[in-house]
């Protein structure tokens, strides 16, 4: 099978999703316009139905679908072949592969009718548009210089925020957007950047190298930023063909198999835990042995050449399935939920309105008055849910801040064991040699920074899990409060119309939940973020970005600065005190750890106390934001239901309503909205068929 056929299959499937998105966007847009016109016409007939919130939500969803892309974040350390991999993926030698400019500048690759690069700055400077040659010349640095900057925790271009590369490629035109990240390191800016993009992509492509299987830096990055976050990660083990090249006899197939199996075991031991979904092992669907340079050479020579033996066929097939089936269906499921919810809302409002058209003003007033106790019950349900949210907020904010304090204060208890993996290879004579002392100090400081970063990342992962569990519980509570709310609104309908509300036997509890509850349960998302991870029960509320924005990476650089600013001097004095007569490395290591621990525990209380408040406030803001949105949506629903009745009463008091004409108008509205919902259902069903 030629790569052209494989690529065409992927592009065809992507095109199917693009068309589905536009069809759904069109249906939702027409639905919103239909409701808007109906509300306007209602002002001169029987009054509006209180559909403003529905119109707003549908318009937002329609715009999101119209602009929808699949965003892929590419991660990997320097010299892993990220740019070569991307060039092979897109089929052109677009990004410089001899040295990766993305080591210094985050690059977003997206479709554009013309080839150009726009560089965005973070210092107030206007964006700069460049051609490719100028971009490569200006923002590409030597690998040795890049490594030096990384070690010094410096950025090559501190004034640059990111660059957008626009290119007229078919893959990009079909809705793929690629974010090529800088190399893996531990600066606060990079942590913020990584977490921000990790939370806002559909999948992560993590490029590794067969000749350097899972380095300490890569393992630390996976542990700190990927583990336990429910992310969808594809691991690309690049330069797999170089295993053969490293053999004494490249033609010895038995030796090759033994070498490859050894490398596979190393990768499987380190990557398996990141390839578990709902208890299922999907390692073979997420880890791929590839040769990017071989694939790129073939594609540049002949775009239709087969990529058999490069690993790209298998990877592209898995990526295709993941994006165009799993992710696309999940995306469309939310559109389906929103369209069904709106159609149900309109139908219920019309079924309340029609019987009331026959009532005179006095009878209408009496019936409206009769449901006032039910509206009180609705506000009570709102207040009960809000109280639970705030109780959860207060408990979680304090518990997590307290947990941080105790976690930090206890670091000293395990420091001597934990720090062993971070301390530099100790040659005491290097330290005693004034000329080499600076390098030793730099290595010691880097090790200590890595230790602090890893410890705080481990705490952050546990804190996220606690917050996630709390929101999951709120999601379940939202379903319960929503069910109670629906019982009351059904009672309102029965009192107003004199008719029993019939719930279809096929309906699920989710189908019967009001719109605000669906949002609170995570069944409907109106944001574009948190694609790769889980936000609550679905993607309705993205608390992780709130937490990230509120206290960036929990002030890791500030914590490191607090401790390491006074860290090296006392340790140096302790080591110098050993004198030149000490030859035992073990004794020197023990003294190093002992001195480091002594300095660390001096400042742990300061760190614990200084960070308690920002952590408390950050967690609190997550729940406050959720509380505000829930309150807004419940209030909108209650007010809309009241407005629906008040509008009718106002119209009846001002003029005679032509019942037959109004009945025809309302039935037409109901049919038009139902038709658009069915169109969305049809698109959704078509995606379920491979």
XYZ file of C-alpha atoms in Angstrom, residues 20-30 61-63 65-66:
16
model
C -19.617 17.071 10.158
C -18.450 20.035 12.209
C -19.728 22.480 9.618
C -23.036 20.644 9.322
C -23.496 20.725 13.088
C -22.407 24.366 13.234
C -24.963 25.163 10.531
C -27.771 23.299 12.287
C -27.021 24.981 15.608
C -26.747 28.383 13.953
C -30.110 27.940 12.212
C -21.352 26.053 20.450
C -21.950 26.797 16.768
C -18.933 29.113 16.614
C -17.700 23.840 15.897
C -17.160 26.146 12.935
